[in-house]
Short mmCIF file of C-alpha atoms and ligand atoms in Angstrom, two decimals:
data_model
loop_
_atom_site.label_atom_id
_atom_site.label_comp_id
_atom_site.label_asym_id
_atom_site.label_seq_id
_atom_site.Cartn_x
_atom_site.Cartn_y
_atom_site.Cartn_z
CA MET A 1 105.83 94.35 67.60
CA ALA A 2 102.13 94.60 66.93
CA ALA A 3 101.55 98.17 65.76
CA PRO A 4 104.82 100.06 65.25
CA GLN A 5 103.13 102.74 63.13
CA SER A 6 100.38 103.49 65.65
CA LEU A 7 99.85 106.99 67.08
CA PHE A 8 100.88 105.74 70.49
CA VAL A 9 104.21 104.24 69.44
CA ARG A 10 105.04 107.25 67.29
CA ALA A 11 104.23 109.60 70.17
CA CYS A 12 106.51 107.54 72.45
CA LYS A 13 109.30 108.28 69.97
CA ALA A 14 108.32 111.98 70.04
CA GLU A 15 107.35 111.82 66.38
CA PRO A 16 104.58 114.14 65.16
CA VAL A 17 101.09 112.61 65.27
CA GLU A 18 97.65 113.67 64.01
CA ARG A 19 96.16 113.68 67.51
CA THR A 20 97.20 112.91 71.09
CA PRO A 21 96.98 109.19 71.91
CA VAL A 22 95.37 108.22 75.21
CA TRP A 23 95.31 105.20 77.50
CA PHE A 24 94.93 104.83 81.26
CA MET A 25 97.12 103.16 83.84
CA ARG A 26 95.08 100.42 85.51
CA GLN A 27 92.50 100.62 82.72
CA ALA A 28 91.41 97.04 83.46
CA GLY A 29 90.44 96.76 87.09
CA ARG A 30 87.81 96.76 89.77
CA TYR A 31 86.08 99.97 88.61
CA MET A 32 84.92 98.03 85.54
CA PRO A 33 81.85 95.73 85.86
CA GLU A 34 83.23 93.36 83.20
CA TYR A 35 86.37 92.86 85.30
CA ARG A 36 84.41 92.38 88.51
CA ALA A 37 82.38 89.67 86.79
CA VAL A 38 85.56 87.74 85.89
CA ARG A 39 86.95 88.36 89.41
CA LYS A 40 83.85 86.74 90.94
CA GLN A 41 84.94 83.45 89.39
CA HIS A 42 88.74 83.74 89.66
CA SER A 43 91.38 85.18 91.96
CA LEU A 44 93.65 87.94 90.70
CA ILE A 45 96.58 85.54 90.41
CA GLU A 46 94.45 83.00 88.55
CA ILE A 47 93.51 85.64 85.99
CA CYS A 48 97.18 86.56 85.57
CA LYS A 49 98.25 82.94 85.15
CA LYS A 50 95.58 81.89 82.66
CA PRO A 51 96.53 83.54 79.35
CA GLU A 52 92.99 83.27 77.93
CA LEU A 53 91.56 85.12 80.94
CA ALA A 54 94.32 87.73 81.12
CA ALA A 55 93.91 88.36 77.38
CA GLU A 56 90.13 88.65 77.70
CA VAL A 57 90.38 91.19 80.52
CA THR A 58 93.01 93.19 78.59
CA ILE A 59 90.96 93.22 75.38
CA THR A 60 87.63 94.04 77.05
CA ALA A 61 89.05 97.07 78.87
CA ALA A 62 90.69 98.44 75.72
CA GLU A 63 87.53 97.92 73.65
CA VAL A 64 85.04 99.25 76.21
CA LEU A 65 87.05 102.45 76.65
CA GLY A 66 88.19 102.85 73.04
CA VAL A 67 91.74 103.77 74.11
CA ASP A 68 94.77 103.96 71.82
CA ALA A 69 96.78 101.17 73.50
CA ALA A 70 96.17 97.96 75.43
CA ILE A 71 98.23 97.13 78.53
CA ILE A 72 98.64 93.50 79.39
CA PHE A 73 96.74 92.40 82.47
CA ALA A 74 99.33 91.16 84.98
CA ASP A 75 100.68 92.28 88.34
CA LEU A 76 103.88 94.04 89.23
CA LEU A 77 104.77 91.43 91.84
CA LEU A 78 104.66 88.28 89.67
CA PRO A 79 108.49 88.15 89.32
CA LEU A 80 108.81 87.79 93.11
CA GLU A 81 107.36 84.31 92.97
CA VAL A 82 109.86 83.02 90.38
CA MET A 83 112.67 84.52 92.45
CA GLY A 84 111.57 82.34 95.37
CA LEU A 85 109.46 84.82 97.34
CA PRO A 86 105.84 83.70 97.55
CA PHE A 87 103.17 86.35 98.17
CA HIS A 88 99.41 86.56 98.37
CA PHE A 89 96.71 89.21 98.36
CA ALA A 90 94.99 89.31 101.74
CA ALA A 91 91.26 90.11 101.42
CA GLY A 92 90.71 93.88 101.57
CA GLU A 93 94.42 94.55 102.05
CA GLY A 94 97.34 94.90 99.72
CA PRO A 95 99.91 92.24 98.85
CA ARG A 96 101.70 90.29 101.60
CA ILE A 97 105.13 88.78 101.03
CA GLU A 98 105.36 85.77 103.28
CA LYS A 99 109.06 86.03 104.24
CA PRO A 100 110.36 89.52 103.53
CA VAL A 101 113.99 89.96 102.47
CA ARG A 102 115.96 91.51 105.31
CA GLY A 103 119.62 90.66 104.84
CA SER A 104 122.37 89.36 102.60
CA ASP A 105 121.51 85.69 103.25
CA ASP A 106 117.96 86.25 102.06
CA ILE A 107 119.30 88.03 98.97
CA ALA A 108 121.78 85.25 98.23
CA ARG A 109 118.89 82.76 98.12
CA LEU A 110 116.91 84.73 95.51
CA ARG A 111 116.90 82.95 92.14
CA THR A 112 117.48 84.72 88.85
CA ASP A 113 117.31 81.71 86.52
CA HIS A 114 113.57 81.07 86.51
CA ALA A 115 112.24 84.13 84.65
CA ALA A 116 110.99 81.80 81.90
CA GLU A 117 108.32 80.59 84.34
CA LEU A 118 106.60 83.94 83.74
CA GLY A 119 105.90 82.75 80.18
CA TYR A 120 102.15 82.88 80.87
CA VAL A 121 102.36 86.70 80.59
CA SER A 122 103.99 86.54 77.14
CA GLU A 123 101.43 83.93 76.14
CA ALA A 124 98.63 86.34 77.07
CA ILE A 125 100.37 89.10 75.07
CA ARG A 126 100.45 86.78 72.05
CA LEU A 127 96.70 86.22 72.34
CA VAL A 128 95.95 89.95 72.62
CA CYS A 129 98.18 90.73 69.63
CA LYS A 130 96.45 88.03 67.63
CA HIS A 131 93.09 89.62 68.46
CA PHE A 132 94.04 93.21 67.60
CA GLY A 133 96.54 92.59 64.80
CA ASN A 134 98.05 95.98 63.94
CA ARG A 135 94.91 97.86 65.01
CA LEU A 136 96.10 98.52 68.55
CA PRO A 137 99.58 98.72 70.08
CA MET A 138 100.39 96.57 73.07
CA ILE A 139 102.09 97.73 76.27
CA GLY A 140 104.08 95.26 78.36
CA PHE A 141 105.26 96.26 81.81
CA CYS A 142 107.47 95.43 84.76
CA GLY A 143 108.29 96.88 88.15
CA ALA A 144 111.39 99.02 88.56
CA PRO A 145 114.06 97.54 90.81
CA PHE A 146 113.49 100.09 93.60
CA THR A 147 109.73 99.60 93.79
CA LEU A 148 109.99 95.80 93.63
CA ALA A 149 112.76 95.81 96.24
CA SER A 150 110.56 97.90 98.52
CA TYR A 151 107.82 95.22 98.42
CA MET A 152 110.36 92.43 98.95
CA ILE A 153 111.94 94.14 101.95
CA GLU A 154 108.89 95.70 103.62
CA GLY A 155 106.75 92.63 102.99
CA GLY A 156 103.96 94.72 101.44
CA GLY A 157 103.03 98.37 100.95
CA SER A 158 104.75 100.86 103.24
CA ARG A 159 104.47 104.38 104.57
CA ASN A 160 108.04 105.25 105.46
CA TYR A 161 110.12 102.52 103.77
CA ILE A 162 112.20 102.12 106.90
CA HIS A 163 113.52 98.61 106.21
CA THR A 164 114.22 99.44 102.58
CA LYS A 165 116.17 102.60 103.35
CA LYS A 166 117.91 100.92 106.27
CA MET A 167 119.31 98.29 103.90
CA MET A 168 120.32 100.96 101.39
CA TYR A 169 122.15 102.99 104.02
CA SER A 170 123.67 100.21 106.10
CA ASP A 171 124.59 97.50 103.60
CA SER A 172 125.01 98.97 100.16
CA ALA A 173 126.70 95.79 98.87
CA ALA A 174 123.59 93.77 99.76
CA TRP A 175 121.40 96.48 98.24
CA ASP A 176 123.36 96.44 94.97
CA GLU A 177 123.18 92.66 94.86
CA LEU A 178 119.40 92.76 95.29
CA MET A 179 118.95 95.46 92.65
CA GLY A 180 121.18 93.52 90.25
CA LYS A 181 119.12 90.38 90.70
CA LEU A 182 115.89 92.29 90.10
CA VAL A 183 117.30 93.84 86.93
CA ALA A 184 118.39 90.40 85.68
CA VAL A 185 114.90 88.93 86.12
CA THR A 186 112.81 91.91 84.99
CA SER A 187 114.95 92.53 81.90
CA GLU A 188 114.60 88.93 80.74
CA TYR A 189 110.88 88.94 81.56
CA SER A 190 110.21 92.20 79.70
CA ALA A 191 112.32 91.19 76.69
CA GLU A 192 110.09 88.10 76.45
CA GLN A 193 107.06 90.39 76.44
CA VAL A 194 108.52 92.28 73.48
CA SER A 195 109.27 89.02 71.64
CA ALA A 196 105.62 88.09 72.17
CA GLY A 197 104.43 91.32 70.53
CA ALA A 198 104.62 94.17 73.05
CA ASP A 199 105.42 97.46 71.27
CA VAL A 200 106.43 99.44 74.35
CA ILE A 201 107.48 98.55 77.91
CA GLN A 202 106.40 100.67 80.86
CA ILE A 203 108.57 100.47 83.96
CA PHE A 204 106.53 101.25 87.09
CA ASP A 205 108.64 102.90 89.79
CA SER A 206 105.51 103.75 91.71
CA TRP A 207 107.07 104.52 95.08
CA VAL A 208 110.45 106.00 94.08
CA GLY A 209 109.24 109.46 95.12
CA CYS A 210 110.00 108.60 98.76
CA LEU A 211 113.71 109.12 97.99
CA SER A 212 115.79 112.28 98.05
CA VAL A 213 117.47 113.22 94.79
CA ASP A 214 120.87 112.26 96.21
CA ASP A 215 119.68 108.84 97.33
CA TYR A 216 117.95 108.27 94.01
CA ARG A 217 121.15 109.05 92.11
CA ARG A 218 123.32 106.96 94.37
CA TYR A 219 121.22 103.88 95.05
CA VAL A 220 118.70 103.65 92.22
CA LEU A 221 119.78 105.46 89.04
CA PRO A 222 122.61 103.05 88.08
CA HIS A 223 120.29 100.05 88.33
CA ALA A 224 117.32 101.71 86.63
CA THR A 225 119.68 102.78 83.84
CA ASP A 226 120.97 99.22 83.49
CA LEU A 227 117.36 97.99 83.15
CA VAL A 228 116.43 100.63 80.56
CA ARG A 229 119.57 99.93 78.48
CA ARG A 230 118.93 96.19 78.49
CA LEU A 231 115.32 96.71 77.45
CA GLN A 232 116.24 99.13 74.69
CA LYS A 233 118.14 96.31 73.02
CA THR A 234 114.71 94.88 72.16
CA GLY A 235 113.98 98.00 70.07
CA ALA A 236 110.88 98.89 72.13
CA PRO A 237 110.55 102.45 73.47
CA ILE A 238 110.55 102.59 77.29
CA ILE A 239 108.16 104.57 79.50
CA TYR A 240 109.60 105.20 82.97
CA PHE A 241 106.88 106.17 85.45
CA GLY A 242 107.04 107.23 89.08
CA THR A 243 104.86 109.23 91.47
CA ASP A 244 105.83 112.10 93.75
CA SER A 245 108.70 112.40 91.34
CA ALA A 246 108.83 116.15 90.53
CA THR A 247 112.26 116.51 92.14
CA LEU A 248 113.57 113.36 90.45
CA LEU A 249 112.50 113.97 86.86
CA SER A 250 115.80 115.11 85.38
CA SER A 251 117.60 112.22 87.13
CA MET A 252 115.00 109.73 85.89
CA GLN A 253 115.60 111.02 82.36
CA LYS A 254 119.27 110.06 82.70
CA THR A 255 118.21 106.42 82.49
CA GLY A 256 117.70 107.10 78.76
CA ALA A 257 114.00 106.15 78.80
CA GLU A 258 112.20 107.61 75.77
CA VAL A 259 109.10 108.59 77.76
CA ILE A 260 108.88 109.91 81.32
CA GLY A 261 105.60 109.49 83.19
CA LEU A 262 104.44 112.58 85.10
CA ASP A 263 102.11 112.44 88.08
CA TRP A 264 99.48 115.14 88.64
CA ARG A 265 101.39 117.09 91.27
CA ILE A 266 103.41 119.01 88.67
CA PRO A 267 101.88 120.92 85.73
CA LEU A 268 102.66 119.00 82.55
CA ASP A 269 104.59 121.82 80.87
CA GLU A 270 106.70 122.42 84.00
CA GLY A 271 107.54 118.74 84.19
CA TRP A 272 108.45 118.69 80.52
CA ARG A 273 110.61 121.79 81.02
CA LEU A 274 112.52 120.02 83.79
CA LEU A 275 113.20 117.38 81.16
CA LYS A 276 114.57 120.17 78.91
CA ASN A 277 111.59 119.56 76.62
CA ARG A 278 113.44 116.52 75.31
CA GLY A 279 111.82 113.16 74.61
CA ALA A 280 108.20 112.33 75.33
CA VAL A 281 106.02 112.68 78.43
CA GLN A 282 102.97 110.75 79.59
CA GLY A 283 100.26 112.06 81.88
CA ASN A 284 99.02 113.64 83.95
CA LEU A 285 95.43 114.09 85.15
CA ASP A 286 94.75 113.49 88.84
CA PRO A 287 92.87 110.14 88.90
CA VAL A 288 90.52 111.57 91.53
CA LEU A 289 89.27 114.15 89.00
CA LEU A 290 87.43 111.24 87.37
CA PHE A 291 85.09 111.40 90.36
CA ALA A 292 84.16 115.00 89.49
CA ASP A 293 81.40 116.21 87.17
CA TRP A 294 82.24 116.50 83.51
CA LYS A 295 82.04 120.30 83.72
CA GLU A 296 84.98 120.22 86.15
CA LEU A 297 86.80 117.38 84.45
CA GLN A 298 86.72 118.74 80.90
CA PRO A 299 88.59 122.02 81.55
CA ARG A 300 91.21 120.10 83.52
CA ALA A 301 91.78 117.71 80.62
CA GLU A 302 91.83 120.67 78.24
CA ASP A 303 94.42 122.38 80.43
CA ILE A 304 96.75 119.39 80.10
CA LEU A 305 96.36 119.40 76.31
CA ARG A 306 96.99 123.14 76.26
CA ARG A 307 100.14 122.74 78.33
CA ALA A 308 101.34 120.03 75.93
CA GLY A 309 100.64 122.57 73.18
CA GLY A 310 100.52 120.01 70.39
CA ARG A 311 104.27 119.42 70.64
CA PRO A 312 105.31 115.95 69.47
CA GLY A 313 105.69 113.45 72.28
CA HIS A 314 102.65 113.75 74.55
CA ILE A 315 100.68 110.66 75.54
CA PHE A 316 97.58 111.52 77.53
CA ASN A 317 97.13 109.47 80.70
CA LEU A 318 96.35 109.92 84.36
CA GLY A 319 99.03 110.85 86.87
CA HIS A 320 98.56 107.41 88.48
CA GLY A 321 96.24 104.42 88.08
CA ILE A 322 92.42 104.49 87.89
CA LEU A 323 90.94 104.00 91.37
CA PRO A 324 88.47 101.22 92.19
CA GLU A 325 85.25 103.28 92.53
CA THR A 326 85.82 105.43 89.43
CA PRO A 327 82.69 106.02 87.28
CA VAL A 328 83.35 104.22 83.98
CA GLU A 329 81.30 106.76 82.01
CA ASN A 330 83.75 109.54 82.93
CA VAL A 331 86.70 107.44 81.75
CA LYS A 332 85.00 106.81 78.40
CA GLN A 333 84.03 110.44 77.99
CA LEU A 334 87.56 111.59 78.81
CA CYS A 335 88.97 109.20 76.25
CA ARG A 336 86.59 110.48 73.55
CA PHE A 337 87.33 114.07 74.51
CA VAL A 338 91.10 113.67 74.15
CA GLN A 339 90.67 111.84 70.87
CA GLY A 340 88.35 114.54 69.52
CA ASN A 341 90.88 117.27 70.13
CA ARG A 342 92.88 116.98 66.96
CA ASP A 343 92.12 120.51 65.67
CA LYS A 344 93.70 122.20 68.65
CA LEU A 345 96.99 120.49 67.99
CA THR A 346 97.79 122.06 64.63
O1 CP3 B 401 94.61 98.06 84.15
C1 CP3 B 401 95.30 97.05 84.17
O2 CP3 B 401 95.60 96.54 83.09
C2 CP3 B 401 95.70 96.51 85.47
C3 CP3 B 401 96.86 95.59 85.42
C4 CP3 B 401 97.70 95.80 86.65
C5 CP3 B 401 97.51 95.17 87.91
N1 CP3 B 401 98.52 95.56 88.72
C6 CP3 B 401 96.42 94.21 88.28
C7 CP3 B 401 95.88 94.34 89.64
C8 CP3 B 401 98.83 96.62 86.75
C9 CP3 B 401 99.42 97.55 85.69
C10 CP3 B 401 99.35 96.44 88.06
C11 CP3 B 401 100.58 97.11 88.52
C12 CP3 B 401 100.85 97.16 89.96
N2 CP3 B 401 100.62 96.20 90.89
C13 CP3 B 401 101.53 98.22 90.59
C14 CP3 B 401 102.08 99.43 89.91
C15 CP3 B 401 101.01 100.28 89.40
C16 CP3 B 401 100.74 101.50 90.19
O3 CP3 B 401 99.54 101.79 90.30
O4 CP3 B 401 101.66 102.17 90.64
C17 CP3 B 401 101.64 97.89 91.94
C18 CP3 B 401 102.25 98.75 93.00
C19 CP3 B 401 101.07 96.60 92.11
C20 CP3 B 401 100.99 95.80 93.36
C21 CP3 B 401 99.58 95.63 93.75
N3 CP3 B 401 98.66 94.81 93.10
C22 CP3 B 401 98.92 96.24 94.84
C23 CP3 B 401 99.56 97.24 95.78
C24 CP3 B 401 97.61 95.75 94.84
C25 CP3 B 401 96.58 95.97 95.89
C26 CP3 B 401 96.03 97.35 95.84
C27 CP3 B 401 94.63 97.36 95.35
O5 CP3 B 401 94.37 98.14 94.42
O6 CP3 B 401 93.83 96.61 95.89
C28 CP3 B 401 97.45 94.90 93.71
C29 CP3 B 401 96.21 94.21 93.31
C30 CP3 B 401 95.79 94.36 91.88
N4 CP3 B 401 96.60 94.20 90.80
C31 CP3 B 401 94.46 94.61 91.41
C32 CP3 B 401 94.52 94.60 90.01
C33 CP3 B 401 93.37 94.79 89.05
C34 CP3 B 401 93.22 94.86 92.26
C35 CP3 B 401 92.88 93.72 93.11
C36 CP3 B 401 91.96 92.64 92.58
O7 CP3 B 401 91.46 92.62 91.43
O8 CP3 B 401 91.72 91.76 93.40
#
């Protein structure tokens, strides 16, 4: 672990801190000119696979913004490749999985013994940790089994998750097998990230909000819980993040994750209340508010801090990732604003 005494790590453990730590999901990305310059020379996958480049992009974003944590530059879908499912990013579109998983034969073929081939991500984490020493905590991440399964089955992004839900409903043995394989690979991969220096692991369950509470509990919760428990053996606190998740929050908390990510659709204090005010929460400004003028943005950020009320265990973030056209100046100003707010917390 790089910075176990940092504000961010202490806030993840719901310990009292002098001020609210802040970082942003997707803080390194296309909205940032420095990233676009690197992207001109290299594809996204090339950046991910070259530890020096991934480390540079990670470090630059954290330093330009002045945030309280760095998140390793990688992509959620990298584990698919080592499981035997190649994918690519089509120009102007999202990811495309070449041969989507549609049945038990496809699932049987998926490999779980090649997670070590993702070692380039841990290598990049090592480089970032070497750069920051204990000055900045490091976040590793992986996809949650549901969200990764949805990409594997749909073959890319989806609107209605028809193939995914069809498998869940019609062949629950195949579904459980797939989820088990994803947990095996992502738990090994994330534990490697912790060994390389990551202080905290964030599990992205970006699309889990398409499920009813009953389906979440039946088809997802046991596997997400298995993943969280395995990762907790590393000693790193776990952030479990989903969107459209207001109805799922108390079930998501049953995984045992120390921090629950809140999207912007629910007021922060209401979300925390649904979690019985236990543990820590991360969020939850609408990323589109970063397109507004500062005079609109500031009171909205203030409102989130007010709702958190200085209680231990709030990490300021957006309710989802920074969008490509976001004005960088607003992101920087928001970061400074949150960091300058220490008086209001006592
Ligand atoms: O700020 C950072 O450190 C970014 C690192 C990062 C990337 N992907 C790089 C990336 C992270 C944390 C991710 C996670 C990710 N990837 C998620 C979950 C996060 C979330 O927002 O819910 C998902 C669903 C993916 C899969 C993925 N990767 C999609 C759907 C896309 C295409 C959509 C788009 O924005 O174009 C990507 C591409 C991608 N991954 C980009 C980046 C910076 C942008 C494309 C590029 O640079 O060419």
